[in-house]
PDB file of C-alpha atoms and ligand atoms in Angstrom:
ATOM      1  CA  UNK M   1      82.026 -29.169 -92.213  1.00 93.00           C
ATOM      2  CA  UNK M   2      84.224 -30.995 -94.655  1.00 98.00           C
ATOM      3  CA  UNK M   3      83.277 -34.593 -95.275  1.00 98.00           C
ATOM      4  CA  UNK M   4      86.096 -37.020 -96.046  1.00 99.00           C
ATOM      5  CA  UNK M   5      85.046 -39.923 -98.225  1.00 99.00           C
ATOM      6  CA  UNK M   6      87.122 -42.993 -99.024  1.00 98.00           C
ATOM      7  CA  UNK M   7      84.836 -45.278-100.986  1.00 98.00           C
ATOM      8  CA  UNK M   8      83.324 -45.026-104.443  1.00 98.00           C
ATOM      9  CA  UNK M   9      80.021 -46.292-103.109  1.00 98.00           C
ATOM     10  CA  UNK M  10      79.679 -43.523-100.520  1.00 98.00           C
ATOM     11  CA  UNK M  11      80.978 -40.847-102.872  1.00 99.00           C
ATOM     12  CA  UNK M  12      78.471 -41.809-105.563  1.00 98.00           C
ATOM     13  CA  UNK M  13      75.618 -41.867-103.082  1.00 98.00           C
ATOM     14  CA  UNK M  14      76.522 -38.387-101.822  1.00 99.00           C
ATOM     15  CA  UNK M  15      77.005 -36.870-105.288  1.00 98.00           C
ATOM     16  CA  UNK M  16      73.743 -38.446-106.523  1.00 98.00           C
ATOM     17  CA  UNK M  17      71.862 -36.890-103.621  1.00 98.00           C
ATOM     18  CA  UNK M  18      73.384 -33.456-104.269  1.00 98.00           C
ATOM     19  CA  UNK M  19      72.483 -33.691-107.951  1.00 98.00           C
ATOM     20  CA  UNK M  20      68.907 -34.635-107.078  1.00 98.00           C
ATOM     21  CA  UNK M  21      68.688 -31.545-104.901  1.00 98.00           C
ATOM     22  CA  UNK M  22      69.627 -29.521-107.988  1.00 98.00           C
ATOM     23  CA  UNK M  23      72.883 -28.226-106.554  1.00 98.00           C
ATOM     24  CA  UNK M  24      76.006 -27.561-108.646  1.00 98.00           C
ATOM     25  CA  UNK M  25      79.052 -29.718-107.905  1.00 99.00           C
ATOM     26  CA  UNK M  26      82.405 -28.133-108.772  1.00 99.00           C
ATOM     27  CA  UNK M  27      85.189 -30.699-108.925  1.00 99.00           C
ATOM     28  CA  UNK M  28      88.957 -30.268-108.606  1.00 99.00           C
ATOM     29  CA  UNK M  29      90.889 -33.487-109.361  1.00 99.00           C
ATOM     30  CA  UNK M  30      94.399 -33.561-107.851  1.00 99.00           C
ATOM     31  CA  UNK M  31      97.231 -35.842-106.863  1.00 98.00           C
ATOM     32  CA  UNK M  32      97.683 -34.011-103.574  1.00 98.00           C
ATOM     33  CA  UNK M  33     100.711 -32.319-101.964  1.00 98.00           C
ATOM     34  CA  UNK M  34      98.549 -29.278-102.448  1.00 98.00           C
ATOM     35  CA  UNK M  35      99.959 -25.818-103.155  1.00 98.00           C
ATOM     36  CA  UNK M  36      98.683 -22.389-104.196  1.00 98.00           C
ATOM     37  CA  UNK M  37      98.054 -23.661-107.733  1.00 98.00           C
ATOM     38  CA  UNK M  38      95.557 -26.217-106.470  1.00 99.00           C
ATOM     39  CA  UNK M  39      94.094 -23.681-104.060  1.00 99.00           C
ATOM     40  CA  UNK M  40      93.401 -21.242-106.903  1.00 99.00           C
ATOM     41  CA  UNK M  41      91.285 -23.944-108.560  1.00 99.00           C
ATOM     42  CA  UNK M  42      89.461 -24.667-105.306  1.00 99.00           C
ATOM     43  CA  UNK M  43      88.829 -20.953-104.777  1.00 98.00           C
ATOM     44  CA  UNK M  44      87.253 -20.553-108.210  1.00 99.00           C
ATOM     45  CA  UNK M  45      85.215 -23.734-107.689  1.00 99.00           C
ATOM     46  CA  UNK M  46      84.013 -22.270-104.366  1.00 98.00           C
ATOM     47  CA  UNK M  47      82.954 -19.079-106.149  1.00 98.00           C
ATOM     48  CA  UNK M  48      80.868 -20.715-108.881  1.00 98.00           C
ATOM     49  CA  UNK M  49      79.528 -23.946-107.366  1.00 98.00           C
ATOM     50  CA  UNK M  50      77.256 -24.942-104.489  1.00 98.00           C
ATOM     51  CA  UNK M  51      79.338 -27.918-103.440  1.00 99.00           C
ATOM     52  CA  UNK M  52      83.114 -28.089-103.852  1.00 99.00           C
ATOM     53  CA  UNK M  53      84.530 -31.579-104.264  1.00 99.00           C
ATOM     54  CA  UNK M  54      88.265 -32.293-104.357  1.00 99.00           C
ATOM     55  CA  UNK M  55      89.854 -35.654-105.054  1.00 99.00           C
ATOM     56  CA  UNK M  56      93.318 -36.613-103.950  1.00 99.00           C
ATOM     57  CA  UNK M  57      94.535 -39.701-105.726  1.00 98.00           C
ATOM     58  CA  UNK M  58      98.046 -40.454-106.931  1.00 98.00           C
ATOM     59  CA  UNK M  59      96.957 -42.352-110.002  1.00 98.00           C
ATOM     60  CA  UNK M  60      99.338 -45.261-110.653  1.00 98.00           C
ATOM     61  CA  UNK M  61      98.240 -45.795-114.268  1.00 98.00           C
ATOM     62  CA  UNK M  62      99.513 -42.416-115.406  1.00 98.00           C
ATOM     63  CA  UNK M  63     103.071 -43.158-114.260  1.00 98.00           C
ATOM     64  CA  UNK M  64     105.489 -45.114-116.429  1.00 98.00           C
ATOM     65  CA  UNK M  65     107.419 -48.036-114.900  1.00 97.00           C
ATOM     66  CA  UNK M  66     110.556 -45.888-114.588  1.00 96.00           C
ATOM     67  CA  UNK M  67     108.669 -42.853-113.257  1.00 98.00           C
ATOM     68  CA  UNK M  68     108.216 -41.439-109.760  1.00 97.00           C
ATOM     69  CA  UNK M  69     104.944 -43.080-108.632  1.00 98.00           C
ATOM     70  CA  UNK M  70     106.515 -44.330-105.393  1.00 98.00           C
ATOM     71  CA  UNK M  71     108.478 -41.133-104.774  1.00 97.00           C
ATOM     72  CA  UNK M  72     105.617 -38.771-105.642  1.00 98.00           C
ATOM     73  CA  UNK M  73     105.109 -36.369-102.715  1.00 98.00           C
ATOM     74  CA  UNK M  74     102.312 -37.425-100.365  1.00 98.00           C
ATOM     75  CA  UNK M  75     101.114 -35.106 -97.598  1.00 98.00           C
ATOM     76  CA  UNK M  76      97.678 -36.327 -96.534  1.00 98.00           C
ATOM     77  CA  UNK M  77      97.458 -34.356 -93.295  1.00 98.00           C
ATOM     78  CA  UNK M  78      98.592 -31.027 -94.732  1.00 98.00           C
ATOM     79  CA  UNK M  79      96.244 -31.555 -97.675  1.00 98.00           C
ATOM     80  CA  UNK M  80      93.276 -32.204 -95.417  1.00 98.00           C
ATOM     81  CA  UNK M  81      93.979 -29.043 -93.448  1.00 98.00           C
ATOM     82  CA  UNK M  82      94.358 -26.916 -96.573  1.00 98.00           C
ATOM     83  CA  UNK M  83      91.138 -28.268 -98.062  1.00 98.00           C
ATOM     84  CA  UNK M  84      89.243 -27.571 -94.866  1.00 98.00           C
ATOM     85  CA  UNK M  85      90.556 -24.014 -94.682  1.00 98.00           C
ATOM     86  CA  UNK M  86      89.729 -23.439 -98.359  1.00 98.00           C
ATOM     87  CA  UNK M  87      86.088 -24.365 -97.765  1.00 98.00           C
ATOM     88  CA  UNK M  88      86.053 -27.734 -99.515  1.00 99.00           C
ATOM     89  CA  UNK M  89      82.826 -29.646 -98.825  1.00 99.00           C
ATOM     90  CA  UNK M  90      83.763 -33.114-100.021  1.00 99.00           C
ATOM     91  CA  UNK M  91      87.256 -34.573 -99.982  1.00 99.00           C
ATOM     92  CA  UNK M  92      87.494 -37.852-101.871  1.00 99.00           C
ATOM     93  CA  UNK M  93      90.597 -39.867-100.965  1.00 99.00           C
ATOM     94  CA  UNK M  94      90.183 -43.350-102.413  1.00 99.00           C
ATOM     95  CA  UNK M  95      92.741 -46.146-102.296  1.00 98.00           C
ATOM     96  CA  UNK M  96      94.161 -47.673-105.473  1.00 98.00           C
ATOM     97  CA  UNK M  97      92.006 -50.801-104.923  1.00 98.00           C
ATOM     98  CA  UNK M  98      88.937 -48.597-104.646  1.00 98.00           C
ATOM     99  CA  UNK M  99      89.573 -46.882-108.019  1.00 98.00           C
ATOM    100  CA  UNK M 100      90.957 -49.958-109.797  1.00 98.00           C
ATOM    101  CA  UNK M 101      89.167 -52.924-108.256  1.00 97.00           C
ATOM    102  CA  UNK M 102      90.195 -56.397-109.300  1.00 95.00           C
ATOM    103  CA  UNK M 103      88.968 -56.993-112.810  1.00 94.00           C
ATOM    104  CA  UNK M 104      89.255 -53.419-114.063  1.00 97.00           C
ATOM    105  CA  UNK M 105      89.833 -53.782-117.830  1.00 98.00           C
ATOM    106  CA  UNK M 106      88.710 -50.525-119.404  1.00 98.00           C
ATOM    107  CA  UNK M 107      90.642 -47.516-120.581  1.00 98.00           C
ATOM    108  CA  UNK M 108      89.853 -44.302-122.401  1.00 98.00           C
ATOM    109  CA  UNK M 109      92.268 -43.226-125.126  1.00 98.00           C
ATOM    110  CA  UNK M 110      92.399 -39.918-126.962  1.00 98.00           C
ATOM    111  CA  UNK M 111      94.407 -40.255-130.181  1.00 98.00           C
ATOM    112  CA  UNK M 112      96.570 -37.753-132.064  1.00 98.00           C
ATOM    113  CA  UNK M 113      96.963 -34.931-129.576  1.00 98.00           C
ATOM    114  CA  UNK M 114      98.534 -37.442-127.186  1.00 98.00           C
ATOM    115  CA  UNK M 115     101.260 -38.279-129.747  1.00 98.00           C
ATOM    116  CA  UNK M 116     103.052 -34.945-129.310  1.00 98.00           C
ATOM    117  CA  UNK M 117     104.771 -32.968-126.513  1.00 98.00           C
ATOM    118  CA  UNK M 118     104.728 -35.144-123.346  1.00 98.00           C
ATOM    119  CA  UNK M 119     102.980 -38.040-125.154  1.00 98.00           C
ATOM    120  CA  UNK M 120     105.929 -39.834-126.769  1.00 98.00           C
ATOM    121  CA  UNK M 121     108.120 -39.258-123.702  1.00 98.00           C
ATOM    122  CA  UNK M 122     105.557 -40.700-121.295  1.00 98.00           C
ATOM    123  CA  UNK M 123     103.933 -43.639-123.114  1.00 98.00           C
ATOM    124  CA  UNK M 124     100.549 -44.469-121.594  1.00 98.00           C
ATOM    125  CA  UNK M 125     100.509 -41.346-119.433  1.00 98.00           C
ATOM    126  CA  UNK M 126      97.521 -39.646-121.041  1.00 98.00           C
ATOM    127  CA  UNK M 127      95.592 -42.906-121.253  1.00 98.00           C
ATOM    128  CA  UNK M 128      96.045 -43.149-117.489  1.00 98.00           C
ATOM    129  CA  UNK M 129      94.875 -39.557-117.068  1.00 98.00           C
ATOM    130  CA  UNK M 130      91.762 -39.835-119.261  1.00 99.00           C
ATOM    131  CA  UNK M 131      90.802 -43.174-117.744  1.00 98.00           C
ATOM    132  CA  UNK M 132      90.944 -41.914-114.165  1.00 98.00           C
ATOM    133  CA  UNK M 133      89.262 -38.603-115.017  1.00 98.00           C
ATOM    134  CA  UNK M 134      86.428 -40.397-116.831  1.00 98.00           C
ATOM    135  CA  UNK M 135      86.032 -42.736-113.854  1.00 98.00           C
ATOM    136  CA  UNK M 136      86.064 -39.839-111.412  1.00 98.00           C
ATOM    137  CA  UNK M 137      83.390 -38.032-113.452  1.00 98.00           C
ATOM    138  CA  UNK M 138      81.020 -40.910-112.884  1.00 98.00           C
ATOM    139  CA  UNK M 139      81.808 -41.037-109.188  1.00 98.00           C
ATOM    140  CA  UNK M 140      81.821 -37.299-108.425  1.00 98.00           C
ATOM    141  CA  UNK M 141      79.097 -36.338-110.952  1.00 98.00           C
ATOM    142  CA  UNK M 142      80.245 -32.722-111.255  1.00 99.00           C
ATOM    143  CA  UNK M 143      78.682 -30.126-113.542  1.00 98.00           C
ATOM    144  CA  UNK M 144      81.996 -28.235-113.638  1.00 99.00           C
ATOM    145  CA  UNK M 145      85.621 -29.252-113.341  1.00 98.00           C
ATOM    146  CA  UNK M 146      88.595 -27.008-112.722  1.00 99.00           C
ATOM    147  CA  UNK M 147      91.994 -27.619-114.308  1.00 99.00           C
ATOM    148  CA  UNK M 148      95.258 -25.697-114.377  1.00 98.00           C
ATOM    149  CA  UNK M 149      96.914 -24.311-117.492  1.00 98.00           C
ATOM    150  CA  UNK M 150     100.199 -25.610-116.079  1.00 98.00           C
ATOM    151  CA  UNK M 151      99.319 -29.020-117.508  1.00 98.00           C
ATOM    152  CA  UNK M 152      98.287 -27.543-120.834  1.00 98.00           C
ATOM    153  CA  UNK M 153      98.271 -30.739-122.871  1.00 98.00           C
ATOM    154  CA  UNK M 154      96.358 -32.553-120.132  1.00 98.00           C
ATOM    155  CA  UNK M 155      93.638 -29.885-120.258  1.00 99.00           C
ATOM    156  CA  UNK M 156      93.419 -30.106-124.071  1.00 99.00           C
ATOM    157  CA  UNK M 157      93.212 -33.911-123.931  1.00 99.00           C
ATOM    158  CA  UNK M 158      90.493 -33.875-121.250  1.00 99.00           C
ATOM    159  CA  UNK M 159      88.527 -31.255-123.221  1.00 98.00           C
ATOM    160  CA  UNK M 160      88.698 -33.487-126.307  1.00 98.00           C
ATOM    161  CA  UNK M 161      87.508 -36.532-124.332  1.00 98.00           C
ATOM    162  CA  UNK M 162      84.586 -34.568-122.879  1.00 98.00           C
ATOM    163  CA  UNK M 163      83.619 -33.256-126.311  1.00 98.00           C
ATOM    164  CA  UNK M 164      84.010 -36.558-128.170  1.00 98.00           C
ATOM    165  CA  UNK M 165      82.160 -38.635-125.569  1.00 98.00           C
ATOM    166  CA  UNK M 166      79.518 -35.952-124.926  1.00 98.00           C
ATOM    167  CA  UNK M 167      80.239 -35.866-121.235  1.00 98.00           C
ATOM    168  CA  UNK M 168      77.958 -33.352-119.530  1.00 98.00           C
ATOM    169  CA  UNK M 169      80.600 -31.339-117.728  1.00 98.00           C
ATOM    170  CA  UNK M 170      81.917 -27.820-118.189  1.00 98.00           C
ATOM    171  CA  UNK M 171      85.696 -27.476-118.117  1.00 98.00           C
ATOM    172  CA  UNK M 172      87.255 -24.379-116.587  1.00 99.00           C
ATOM    173  CA  UNK M 173      91.002 -23.890-117.171  1.00 99.00           C
ATOM    174  CA  UNK M 174      92.728 -21.429-114.855  1.00 99.00           C
ATOM    175  CA  UNK M 175      96.093 -19.672-115.153  1.00 98.00           C
ATOM    176  CA  UNK M 176      99.320 -21.110-113.796  1.00 99.00           C
ATOM    177  CA  UNK M 177     100.189 -19.934-110.303  1.00 99.00           C
ATOM    178  CA  UNK M 178     103.887 -19.132-109.951  1.00 99.00           C
ATOM    179  CA  UNK M 179     106.493 -18.551-107.286  1.00 98.00           C
ATOM    180  CA  UNK M 180     107.876 -14.999-107.047  1.00 98.00           C
ATOM    181  CA  UNK M 181     110.766 -15.874-109.405  1.00 98.00           C
ATOM    182  CA  UNK M 182     108.302 -17.249-111.946  1.00 98.00           C
ATOM    183  CA  UNK M 183     108.755 -20.979-111.357  1.00 99.00           C
ATOM    184  CA  UNK M 184     105.418 -22.705-111.909  1.00 99.00           C
ATOM    185  CA  UNK M 185     104.169 -24.193-108.652  1.00 98.00           C
ATOM    186  CA  UNK M 186     104.273 -27.966-108.710  1.00 98.00           C
ATOM    187  CA  UNK M 187     104.116 -30.706-106.109  1.00 98.00           C
ATOM    188  CA  UNK M 188     107.377 -31.983-107.594  1.00 98.00           C
ATOM    189  CA  UNK M 189     109.219 -28.736-106.764  1.00 98.00           C
ATOM    190  CA  UNK M 190     109.655 -30.121-103.236  1.00 98.00           C
ATOM    191  CA  UNK M 191     112.175 -32.591-104.695  1.00 98.00           C
ATOM    192  CA  UNK M 192     114.508 -29.795-105.823  1.00 98.00           C
ATOM    193  CA  UNK M 193     117.668 -29.048-103.859  1.00 98.00           C
ATOM    194  CA  UNK M 194     118.405 -25.410-103.071  1.00 98.00           C
ATOM    195  CA  UNK M 195     120.677 -25.076-106.114  1.00 98.00           C
ATOM    196  CA  UNK M 196     118.262 -26.891-108.399  1.00 98.00           C
ATOM    197  CA  UNK M 197     115.429 -24.707-107.170  1.00 98.00           C
ATOM    198  CA  UNK M 198     117.402 -21.587-108.092  1.00 98.00           C
ATOM    199  CA  UNK M 199     118.390 -23.008-111.480  1.00 98.00           C
ATOM    200  CA  UNK M 200     114.785 -24.002-112.282  1.00 98.00           C
ATOM    201  CA  UNK M 201     113.673 -20.385-112.574  1.00 98.00           C
ATOM    202  CA  UNK M 202     115.493 -20.181-115.922  1.00 98.00           C
ATOM    203  CA  UNK M 203     112.539 -22.048-117.448  1.00 99.00           C
ATOM    204  CA  UNK M 204     110.114 -19.206-116.872  1.00 98.00           C
ATOM    205  CA  UNK M 205     112.714 -16.623-117.908  1.00 98.00           C
ATOM    206  CA  UNK M 206     113.119 -18.520-121.179  1.00 98.00           C
ATOM    207  CA  UNK M 207     109.328 -18.483-121.689  1.00 99.00           C
ATOM    208  CA  UNK M 208     109.273 -14.752-120.962  1.00 98.00           C
ATOM    209  CA  UNK M 209     112.085 -14.166-123.452  1.00 98.00           C
ATOM    210  CA  UNK M 210     110.077 -16.059-126.063  1.00 98.00           C
ATOM    211  CA  UNK M 211     107.081 -13.882-125.277  1.00 98.00           C
ATOM    212  CA  UNK M 212     109.165 -10.712-125.653  1.00 98.00           C
ATOM    213  CA  UNK M 213     110.684 -11.863-128.944  1.00 98.00           C
ATOM    214  CA  UNK M 214     107.242 -12.528-130.418  1.00 98.00           C
ATOM    215  CA  UNK M 215     105.908  -9.191-129.121  1.00 98.00           C
ATOM    216  CA  UNK M 216     108.805  -7.468-130.876  1.00 98.00           C
ATOM    217  CA  UNK M 217     108.011  -9.142-134.187  1.00 98.00           C
ATOM    218  CA  UNK M 218     109.891 -12.463-134.299  1.00 98.00           C
ATOM    219  CA  UNK M 219     107.837 -14.826-136.447  1.00 98.00           C
ATOM    220  CA  UNK M 220     110.126 -17.830-136.796  1.00 98.00           C
ATOM    221  CA  UNK M 221     109.577 -20.571-134.209  1.00 98.00           C
ATOM    222  CA  UNK M 222     113.127 -21.810-134.807  1.00 98.00           C
ATOM    223  CA  UNK M 223     114.553 -18.401-133.834  1.00 98.00           C
ATOM    224  CA  UNK M 224     112.550 -18.377-130.613  1.00 98.00           C
ATOM    225  CA  UNK M 225     113.521 -21.937-129.687  1.00 98.00           C
ATOM    226  CA  UNK M 226     117.198 -21.288-130.396  1.00 98.00           C
ATOM    227  CA  UNK M 227     117.212 -18.293-128.064  1.00 98.00           C
ATOM    228  CA  UNK M 228     115.384 -20.248-125.343  1.00 98.00           C
ATOM    229  CA  UNK M 229     117.840 -23.153-125.568  1.00 98.00           C
ATOM    230  CA  UNK M 230     120.752 -20.745-125.359  1.00 98.00           C
ATOM    231  CA  UNK M 231     119.334 -19.245-122.159  1.00 98.00           C
ATOM    232  CA  UNK M 232     118.555 -22.579-120.543  1.00 98.00           C
ATOM    233  CA  UNK M 233     122.031 -23.926-121.390  1.00 98.00           C
ATOM    234  CA  UNK M 234     123.527 -21.331-119.028  1.00 98.00           C
ATOM    235  CA  UNK M 235     122.092 -23.412-116.155  1.00 98.00           C
ATOM    236  CA  UNK M 236     124.079 -26.629-116.187  1.00 98.00           C
ATOM    237  CA  UNK M 237     121.635 -28.340-113.796  1.00 98.00           C
ATOM    238  CA  UNK M 238     118.772 -27.935-116.278  1.00 98.00           C
ATOM    239  CA  UNK M 239     118.376 -30.210-119.313  1.00 98.00           C
ATOM    240  CA  UNK M 240     115.647 -29.498-121.849  1.00 98.00           C
ATOM    241  CA  UNK M 241     113.567 -32.515-122.813  1.00 98.00           C
ATOM    242  CA  UNK M 242     111.476 -30.687-125.398  1.00 98.00           C
ATOM    243  CA  UNK M 243     110.703 -27.149-126.452  1.00 98.00           C
ATOM    244  CA  UNK M 244     107.683 -26.546-128.620  1.00 98.00           C
ATOM    245  CA  UNK M 245     105.782 -23.745-130.265  1.00 98.00           C
ATOM    246  CA  UNK M 246     102.486 -25.339-131.107  1.00 98.00           C
ATOM    247  CA  UNK M 247      98.918 -24.678-132.124  1.00 98.00           C
ATOM    248  CA  UNK M 248      96.735 -24.182-128.998  1.00 98.00           C
ATOM    249  CA  UNK M 249      94.190 -26.853-129.986  1.00 98.00           C
ATOM    250  CA  UNK M 250      95.844 -29.330-132.340  1.00 98.00           C
ATOM    251  CA  UNK M 251      99.172 -29.054-130.475  1.00 98.00           C
ATOM    252  CA  UNK M 252     100.895 -29.419-133.859  1.00 98.00           C
ATOM    253  CA  UNK M 253     104.311 -27.782-134.113  1.00 98.00           C
ATOM    254  CA  UNK M 254     104.257 -24.405-135.877  1.00 98.00           C
ATOM    255  CA  UNK M 255     107.104 -22.955-137.941  1.00 98.00           C
ATOM    256  CA  UNK M 256     105.791 -19.498-138.667  1.00 98.00           C
ATOM    257  CA  UNK M 257     104.172 -17.694-135.761  1.00 98.00           C
ATOM    258  CA  UNK M 258     100.777 -16.089-136.357  1.00 97.00           C
ATOM    259  CA  UNK M 259      97.760 -15.733-134.109  1.00 97.00           C
ATOM    260  CA  UNK M 260      97.933 -17.625-130.835  1.00 98.00           C
ATOM    261  CA  UNK M 261     100.616 -20.186-130.082  1.00 98.00           C
ATOM    262  CA  UNK M 262     101.477 -22.181-127.001  1.00 98.00           C
ATOM    263  CA  UNK M 263     105.101 -22.283-125.985  1.00 99.00           C
ATOM    264  CA  UNK M 264     105.538 -25.465-124.002  1.00 98.00           C
ATOM    265  CA  UNK M 265     108.556 -27.147-122.478  1.00 98.00           C
ATOM    266  CA  UNK M 266     109.650 -30.052-120.359  1.00 98.00           C
ATOM    267  CA  UNK M 267     113.014 -30.122-118.631  1.00 98.00           C
ATOM    268  CA  UNK M 268     114.937 -32.188-116.150  1.00 98.00           C
ATOM    269  CA  UNK M 269     116.309 -30.324-113.174  1.00 98.00           C
ATOM    270  CA  UNK M 270     118.531 -32.941-111.592  1.00 98.00           C
ATOM    271  CA  UNK M 271     116.256 -35.984-111.217  1.00 97.00           C
ATOM    272  CA  UNK M 272     113.045 -33.938-111.277  1.00 98.00           C
ATOM    273  CA  UNK M 273     111.047 -33.462-114.447  1.00 98.00           C
ATOM    274  CA  UNK M 274     109.246 -30.121-114.733  1.00 98.00           C
ATOM    275  CA  UNK M 275     106.868 -28.755-117.359  1.00 98.00           C
ATOM    276  CA  UNK M 276     105.698 -25.237-118.076  1.00 99.00           C
ATOM    277  CA  UNK M 277     104.041 -23.235-120.835  1.00 99.00           C
ATOM    278  CA  UNK M 278     102.668 -19.850-121.792  1.00 99.00           C
ATOM    279  CA  UNK M 279     100.086 -18.822-124.359  1.00 98.00           C
ATOM    280  CA  UNK M 280     101.213 -16.012-126.643  1.00 98.00           C
ATOM    281  CA  UNK M 281      99.219 -14.082-129.237  1.00 98.00           C
ATOM    282  CA  UNK M 282     101.359 -12.479-131.929  1.00 97.00           C
ATOM    283  CA  UNK M 283     100.421  -8.819-132.357  1.00 92.00           C
TER     284      UNK M 283
HETATM  285  P1  AMP I 301      98.245 -32.345-109.880  1.00 82.52           P
HETATM  286  O1  AMP I 301      97.928 -32.508-108.441  1.00 82.52           O
HETATM  287  O2  AMP I 301      99.653 -31.868-110.125  1.00 82.52           O
HETATM  288  O3  AMP I 301      97.852 -33.514-110.733  1.00 82.52           O
HETATM  289  O4  AMP I 301      97.353 -31.139-110.389  1.00 82.52           O
HETATM  290  C1  AMP I 301      95.978 -31.083-110.159  1.00 82.52           C
HETATM  291  C2  AMP I 301      95.405 -29.901-110.902  1.00 82.52           C
HETATM  292  O5  AMP I 301      96.041 -28.709-110.433  1.00 82.52           O
HETATM  293  C3  AMP I 301      95.661 -29.958-112.412  1.00 82.52           C
HETATM  294  O6  AMP I 301      94.524 -29.470-113.095  1.00 82.52           O
HETATM  295  C4  AMP I 301      96.840 -29.040-112.585  1.00 82.52           C
HETATM  296  O7  AMP I 301      96.914 -28.450-113.867  1.00 82.52           O
HETATM  297  C5  AMP I 301      96.559 -27.986-111.525  1.00 82.52           C
HETATM  298  N1  AMP I 301      97.801 -27.289-111.176  1.00 82.52           N
HETATM  299  C6  AMP I 301      98.980 -27.843-110.818  1.00 82.52           C
HETATM  300  N2  AMP I 301      99.908 -26.873-110.628  1.00 82.52           N
HETATM  301  C7  AMP I 301      99.296 -25.691-110.876  1.00 82.52           C
HETATM  302  C8  AMP I 301      99.730 -24.328-110.869  1.00 82.52           C
HETATM  303  N3  AMP I 301     100.965 -23.986-110.559  1.00 82.52           N
HETATM  304  N4  AMP I 301      98.820 -23.376-111.177  1.00 82.52           N
HETATM  305  C9  AMP I 301      97.547 -23.721-111.495  1.00 82.52           C
HETATM  306  N5  AMP I 301      97.086 -24.970-111.528  1.00 82.52           N
HETATM  307  C10 AMP I 301      97.950 -25.955-111.232  1.00 82.52           C
END
């Protein structure tokens, strides 16, 4: 039986009891409109925890004033059904007032690694993410949390927060689940028109090309980025916001490629902003 919980008070009481019983809580935080990417996290949580807890909360503080908070896809019924079928034990679906009650004044900020990639383009975004994740940790009390590589920078930022603040939680990052043409699954893909959806697959092809170039010996980041831009330009519906070859932990831009690098991008496909990345180790 899946239990649906709406209040912090009840959620905390339930997670406290489970912890007292010595059982392992595996937690998957989401914003809902669930897809195979989310389900892969739930499946792994199911495999390695006693109790699987999922939260669905479209977190207003991680959206900028001009961003798609209102238009973000919401599918509460479909989500509930998918969670039930995936064997979720606890589904936490709080309201905004429940997570940010009147008088909420605190935020958690990770410096430095939030000043690159998506950081400057989405001011306040990562502060919103770390604040809600820290809050959810105290409510859900998980021993393990499951994140997707799709949001690479988000995972790095959350890892840093957990390390710096000595939070007692193990972070598991799982590979990006993709559509058959390579497009990374995302709740926002539902906003794409048929033509945009087709055009969007160029992003993964560009990442694959980058991977191939590095495998064949290319060691200049500029050469890789130039080739990627050239490819993406062939799709007039797709506009690159940034392209980066960066260090997997510091997220600092690299010029010469050696060891492992992350190739990360953000692009607009029509009015929809998509991100994707791959991790490449130079031979
Ligand atoms: P979201 O609901 O988009 O905030 O995502 C919730 C969690 O699911 C985050 O840890 C994401 O990184 C992860 N996620 C989203 N899309 C995918 C995907 N295509 N493959 C794997 N994980 C994903």
